[in-house]
Amino acid sequence: MTITLQSGCTVMFTGDSITDCQRLESEDGLGFGYPLRIAGEWGLRHPDWPVTWLNTGVGGHKVMDLEARWQTDVLDEGPDVVSILAGVNDMGWHTLDPDGYVISAEEFAAGYDRLLAPLAEAGTQLILIEPFLLPISGVVEAGAALVGEKERKEWRADLDPKIQAVRELAHKYGAHLLSADGMFAELAATTGAEHWSADGVHPTPAGHAALAEAWLRLVA
């Protein structure tokens, strides 16, 4: 079953840096990542079927940060479809920020639920993208921190229950789920993780293309 994008509808992408992709520096406000690729491919396939595409992703944001701006950045726009990708900053905040703390799966799920409830009440169609972590090797920089195998192992243990929370919320609200973590795991097994993400979190151009292709399979 797919979501039908009606002619003239508004689709909003929101989340963290994976969605943001320097959107404020781009003329169309979509940035350089998967939202731009989705909008471009849709326009190519359906030139007489206009859709308004919006992006309110903000780099570094956690679910609690989305909550703080949800009314003005999302609800007030009245989108017909909202696509959310959040969770990777909830996973690693305590290792990247001196003021951060471990965000439990329960806290994450409760905050995410509060984002979805008013959208569901308004009849907004929902696409939830799982947060993901690719199994790259070596040590990479993440902000001011160095992230190696030990940190990624801790992150994976922290992320898995949050992914499960997103799956459960998708079921609760009848949202479409994009199983991005599993998708990237399968891709990484055949071509290597670094092809899809240099740091395990932020997609390469190929990674963004994979997200866009999977997203487009959910709509018609």
mmCIF file of C-alpha atoms in Angstrom:
data_model
loop_
_atom_site.group_PDB
_atom_site.id
_atom_site.type_symbol
_atom_site.label_atom_id
_atom_site.label_comp_id
_atom_site.label_asym_id
_atom_site.label_seq_id
_atom_site.Cartn_x
_atom_site.Cartn_y
_atom_site.Cartn_z
ATOM 1 C CA MET A 1 0.000 0.000 0.000
ATOM 2 C CA THR A 2 1.369 3.419 -0.938
ATOM 3 C CA ILE A 3 0.628 7.035 -0.128
ATOM 4 C CA THR A 4 -1.063 8.893 -2.955
ATOM 5 C CA LEU A 5 0.383 12.360 -3.480
ATOM 6 C CA GLN A 6 -2.515 14.456 -4.716
ATOM 7 C CA SER A 7 -1.805 17.127 -7.283
ATOM 8 C CA GLY A 8 -1.104 20.373 -5.445
ATOM 9 C CA CYS A 9 -0.362 18.739 -2.085
ATOM 10 C CA THR A 10 2.425 19.768 0.271
ATOM 11 C CA VAL A 11 5.086 17.317 1.451
ATOM 12 C CA MET A 12 7.375 18.243 4.326
ATOM 13 C CA PHE A 13 10.671 16.589 5.218
ATOM 14 C CA THR A 14 11.984 17.205 8.705
ATOM 15 C CA GLY A 15 14.603 15.891 11.091
ATOM 16 C CA ASP A 16 18.315 16.471 11.628
ATOM 17 C CA SER A 17 21.385 17.113 9.472
ATOM 18 C CA ILE A 18 20.727 14.125 7.205
ATOM 19 C CA THR A 19 17.581 15.942 6.053
ATOM 20 C CA ASP A 20 18.891 19.502 6.476
ATOM 21 C CA CYS A 21 21.836 19.243 4.042
ATOM 22 C CA GLN A 22 22.445 23.013 3.966
ATOM 23 C CA ARG A 23 18.863 23.760 2.958
ATOM 24 C CA LEU A 24 19.094 27.393 4.053
ATOM 25 C CA GLU A 25 21.939 27.917 1.585
ATOM 26 C CA SER A 26 19.999 26.491 -1.357
ATOM 27 C CA GLU A 27 17.686 28.497 -3.590
ATOM 28 C CA ASP A 28 14.847 25.996 -3.367
ATOM 29 C CA GLY A 29 15.231 25.408 0.393
ATOM 30 C CA LEU A 30 15.652 21.655 -0.056
ATOM 31 C CA GLY A 31 19.417 21.325 0.424
ATOM 32 C CA PHE A 32 21.561 18.823 -1.454
ATOM 33 C CA GLY A 33 20.344 15.522 0.036
ATOM 34 C CA TYR A 34 17.542 13.026 -0.377
ATOM 35 C CA PRO A 35 14.681 15.602 -0.241
ATOM 36 C CA LEU A 36 16.110 17.334 -3.330
ATOM 37 C CA ARG A 37 16.542 13.998 -5.096
ATOM 38 C CA ILE A 38 12.969 12.993 -4.304
ATOM 39 C CA ALA A 39 11.546 16.299 -5.523
ATOM 40 C CA GLY A 40 13.622 16.144 -8.685
ATOM 41 C CA GLU A 41 12.706 12.570 -9.532
ATOM 42 C CA TRP A 42 9.022 13.231 -8.841
ATOM 43 C CA GLY A 43 9.075 16.251 -11.128
ATOM 44 C CA LEU A 44 10.749 14.178 -13.839
ATOM 45 C CA ARG A 45 8.208 11.388 -13.567
ATOM 46 C CA HIS A 46 5.147 13.604 -13.107
ATOM 47 C CA PRO A 47 5.633 16.976 -14.838
ATOM 48 C CA ASP A 48 1.882 17.664 -14.803
ATOM 49 C CA TRP A 49 1.389 16.587 -11.192
ATOM 50 C CA PRO A 50 2.753 19.454 -9.077
ATOM 51 C CA VAL A 51 3.745 18.961 -5.448
ATOM 52 C CA THR A 52 5.090 21.565 -3.024
ATOM 53 C CA TRP A 53 8.200 20.248 -1.264
ATOM 54 C CA LEU A 54 9.361 21.716 2.061
ATOM 55 C CA ASN A 55 12.365 20.922 4.249
ATOM 56 C CA THR A 56 12.631 21.920 7.917
ATOM 57 C CA GLY A 57 15.505 19.657 8.948
ATOM 58 C CA VAL A 58 18.053 21.186 11.344
ATOM 59 C CA GLY A 59 21.522 19.743 11.854
ATOM 60 C CA GLY A 60 22.217 18.326 15.297
ATOM 61 C CA HIS A 61 18.590 18.176 16.359
ATOM 62 C CA LYS A 62 17.202 15.503 18.621
ATOM 63 C CA VAL A 63 13.542 14.637 19.113
ATOM 64 C CA MET A 64 13.372 17.112 22.013
ATOM 65 C CA ASP A 65 14.646 19.845 19.682
ATOM 66 C CA LEU A 66 12.029 18.965 17.080
ATOM 67 C CA GLU A 67 9.392 19.262 19.786
ATOM 68 C CA ALA A 68 10.514 22.805 20.622
ATOM 69 C CA ARG A 69 9.958 23.998 17.044
ATOM 70 C CA TRP A 70 7.219 21.588 15.936
ATOM 71 C CA GLN A 71 4.347 24.069 16.024
ATOM 72 C CA THR A 72 5.967 26.793 13.942
ATOM 73 C CA ASP A 73 8.109 24.650 11.646
ATOM 74 C CA VAL A 74 5.662 21.842 10.932
ATOM 75 C CA LEU A 75 2.102 22.150 12.242
ATOM 76 C CA ASP A 76 1.559 25.762 11.202
ATOM 77 C CA GLU A 77 2.498 24.864 7.605
ATOM 78 C CA GLY A 78 -0.398 22.396 7.390
ATOM 79 C CA PRO A 79 1.409 19.821 5.225
ATOM 80 C CA ASP A 80 -0.506 16.926 3.687
ATOM 81 C CA VAL A 81 2.413 14.522 4.127
ATOM 82 C CA VAL A 82 5.191 14.687 6.728
ATOM 83 C CA SER A 83 8.365 12.596 6.420
ATOM 84 C CA ILE A 84 10.486 12.352 9.580
ATOM 85 C CA LEU A 85 14.046 11.124 10.030
ATOM 86 C CA ALA A 86 15.320 11.590 13.584
ATOM 87 C CA GLY A 87 17.172 9.622 16.229
ATOM 88 C CA VAL A 88 20.872 9.566 15.444
ATOM 89 C CA ASN A 89 21.571 12.577 17.672
ATOM 90 C CA ASP A 90 19.475 11.028 20.436
ATOM 91 C CA MET A 91 21.806 8.041 20.110
ATOM 92 C CA GLY A 92 25.172 9.760 20.345
ATOM 93 C CA TRP A 93 24.502 12.968 22.273
ATOM 94 C CA HIS A 94 26.097 11.793 25.517
ATOM 95 C CA THR A 95 29.380 10.966 23.770
ATOM 96 C CA LEU A 96 29.574 14.067 21.576
ATOM 97 C CA ASP A 97 28.411 16.836 23.910
ATOM 98 C CA PRO A 98 29.819 17.488 27.413
ATOM 99 C CA ASP A 99 26.337 18.587 28.473
ATOM 100 C CA GLY A 100 24.655 15.569 26.893
ATOM 101 C CA TYR A 101 23.168 12.609 28.711
ATOM 102 C CA VAL A 102 21.928 9.173 27.744
ATOM 103 C CA ILE A 103 18.476 9.506 26.216
ATOM 104 C CA SER A 104 16.558 6.338 27.005
ATOM 105 C CA ALA A 105 14.442 4.555 24.420
ATOM 106 C CA GLU A 106 11.405 5.366 26.557
ATOM 107 C CA GLU A 107 12.166 9.101 26.579
ATOM 108 C CA PHE A 108 12.847 9.018 22.854
ATOM 109 C CA ALA A 109 9.608 7.167 22.111
ATOM 110 C CA ALA A 110 7.512 9.470 24.290
ATOM 111 C CA GLY A 111 8.880 12.574 22.589
ATOM 112 C CA TYR A 112 8.438 11.100 19.113
ATOM 113 C CA ASP A 113 4.869 10.146 20.008
ATOM 114 C CA ARG A 114 4.153 13.750 20.947
ATOM 115 C CA LEU A 115 5.352 14.819 17.497
ATOM 116 C CA LEU A 116 3.062 12.379 15.726
ATOM 117 C CA ALA A 117 -0.126 12.767 17.746
ATOM 118 C CA PRO A 118 -1.232 16.200 16.420
ATOM 119 C CA LEU A 119 -0.349 15.224 12.855
ATOM 120 C CA ALA A 120 -2.428 12.068 13.082
ATOM 121 C CA GLU A 121 -5.300 14.041 14.592
ATOM 122 C CA ALA A 122 -5.164 16.414 11.607
ATOM 123 C CA GLY A 123 -5.240 13.508 9.169
ATOM 124 C CA THR A 124 -1.703 14.094 7.925
ATOM 125 C CA GLN A 125 -0.137 11.166 6.096
ATOM 126 C CA LEU A 126 3.112 10.065 7.734
ATOM 127 C CA ILE A 127 6.368 8.533 6.560
ATOM 128 C CA LEU A 128 8.792 7.537 9.310
ATOM 129 C CA ILE A 129 12.382 6.845 8.304
ATOM 130 C CA GLU A 130 14.335 4.658 10.700
ATOM 131 C CA PRO A 131 17.513 6.212 12.095
ATOM 132 C CA PHE A 132 20.506 4.225 10.931
ATOM 133 C CA LEU A 133 24.165 3.523 11.648
ATOM 134 C CA LEU A 134 26.418 1.950 9.052
ATOM 135 C CA PRO A 135 29.215 -0.435 10.083
ATOM 136 C CA ILE A 136 32.184 1.551 8.805
ATOM 137 C CA SER A 137 35.703 0.806 9.997
ATOM 138 C CA GLY A 138 38.426 2.956 11.504
ATOM 139 C CA VAL A 139 38.240 6.179 13.497
ATOM 140 C CA VAL A 140 36.375 9.244 12.223
ATOM 141 C CA GLU A 141 35.781 12.742 13.556
ATOM 142 C CA ALA A 142 32.292 13.656 14.737
ATOM 143 C CA GLY A 143 32.280 17.273 15.801
ATOM 144 C CA ALA A 144 35.068 17.564 18.368
ATOM 145 C CA ALA A 145 35.034 13.850 19.181
ATOM 146 C CA LEU A 146 36.821 10.866 17.687
ATOM 147 C CA VAL A 147 34.552 7.908 17.056
ATOM 148 C CA GLY A 148 35.968 4.410 16.677
ATOM 149 C CA GLU A 149 34.828 0.816 17.000
ATOM 150 C CA LYS A 150 34.152 1.085 20.753
ATOM 151 C CA GLU A 151 31.895 4.114 20.362
ATOM 152 C CA ARG A 152 30.063 2.632 17.391
ATOM 153 C CA LYS A 153 29.413 -0.556 19.335
ATOM 154 C CA GLU A 154 27.930 1.517 22.170
ATOM 155 C CA TRP A 155 25.915 3.564 19.699
ATOM 156 C CA ARG A 156 24.508 0.442 18.051
ATOM 157 C CA ALA A 157 23.352 -0.938 21.402
ATOM 158 C CA ASP A 158 21.731 2.428 22.124
ATOM 159 C CA LEU A 159 20.169 2.842 18.684
ATOM 160 C CA ASP A 160 18.521 -0.558 18.251
ATOM 161 C CA PRO A 161 15.743 0.015 20.831
ATOM 162 C CA LYS A 162 15.122 3.467 19.367
ATOM 163 C CA ILE A 163 14.697 1.936 15.916
ATOM 164 C CA GLN A 164 12.218 -0.495 17.445
ATOM 165 C CA ALA A 165 10.370 2.460 18.987
ATOM 166 C CA VAL A 166 10.026 4.084 15.539
ATOM 167 C CA ARG A 167 8.658 0.821 14.147
ATOM 168 C CA GLU A 168 6.118 0.583 16.940
ATOM 169 C CA LEU A 169 5.043 4.201 16.461
ATOM 170 C CA ALA A 170 4.635 3.613 12.739
ATOM 171 C CA HIS A 171 2.301 0.733 13.539
ATOM 172 C CA LYS A 172 0.428 2.763 16.174
ATOM 173 C CA TYR A 173 -0.273 5.656 13.820
ATOM 174 C CA GLY A 174 -0.639 3.731 10.570
ATOM 175 C CA ALA A 175 2.432 5.482 9.177
ATOM 176 C CA HIS A 176 4.530 4.219 6.311
ATOM 177 C CA LEU A 177 7.909 2.970 7.522
ATOM 178 C CA LEU A 178 11.110 3.306 5.539
ATOM 179 C CA SER A 179 13.373 0.619 6.977
ATOM 180 C CA ALA A 180 16.575 2.545 6.359
ATOM 181 C CA ASP A 181 18.773 0.768 8.887
ATOM 182 C CA GLY A 182 18.089 -2.634 7.385
ATOM 183 C CA MET A 183 18.386 -1.260 3.853
ATOM 184 C CA PHE A 184 21.827 0.196 4.490
ATOM 185 C CA ALA A 185 22.977 -2.961 6.280
ATOM 186 C CA GLU A 186 22.108 -4.995 3.181
ATOM 187 C CA LEU A 187 23.791 -2.505 0.863
ATOM 188 C CA ALA A 188 26.902 -2.364 3.039
ATOM 189 C CA ALA A 189 27.178 -6.154 3.014
ATOM 190 C CA THR A 190 27.606 -6.178 -0.757
ATOM 191 C CA THR A 191 29.512 -2.975 -1.546
ATOM 192 C CA GLY A 192 31.060 -1.838 1.739
ATOM 193 C CA ALA A 193 29.624 0.634 4.247
ATOM 194 C CA GLU A 194 31.860 3.550 3.246
ATOM 195 C CA HIS A 195 30.239 3.674 -0.200
ATOM 196 C CA TRP A 196 26.999 4.752 1.485
ATOM 197 C CA SER A 197 28.358 6.820 4.414
ATOM 198 C CA ALA A 198 31.890 7.996 5.139
ATOM 199 C CA ASP A 199 31.263 8.360 8.884
ATOM 200 C CA GLY A 200 28.512 5.797 9.390
ATOM 201 C CA VAL A 201 25.862 8.480 9.929
ATOM 202 C CA HIS A 202 25.785 11.006 7.089
ATOM 203 C CA PRO A 203 25.033 9.501 3.666
ATOM 204 C CA THR A 204 27.286 9.928 0.669
ATOM 205 C CA PRO A 205 25.612 11.001 -2.614
ATOM 206 C CA ALA A 206 24.966 7.301 -3.235
ATOM 207 C CA GLY A 207 23.455 6.986 0.237
ATOM 208 C CA HIS A 208 21.117 9.907 -0.352
ATOM 209 C CA ALA A 209 20.141 8.379 -3.699
ATOM 210 C CA ALA A 210 19.324 5.096 -1.949
ATOM 211 C CA LEU A 211 17.131 6.900 0.588
ATOM 212 C CA ALA A 212 15.341 8.794 -2.174
ATOM 213 C CA GLU A 213 14.690 5.659 -4.206
ATOM 214 C CA ALA A 214 13.304 3.813 -1.181
ATOM 215 C CA TRP A 215 11.132 6.814 -0.240
ATOM 216 C CA LEU A 216 9.670 7.065 -3.716
ATOM 217 C CA ARG A 217 8.600 3.432 -3.558
ATOM 218 C CA LEU A 218 6.262 4.427 -0.721
ATOM 219 C CA VAL A 219 4.316 6.979 -2.776
ATOM 220 C CA ALA A 220 2.267 7.071 -5.931
#
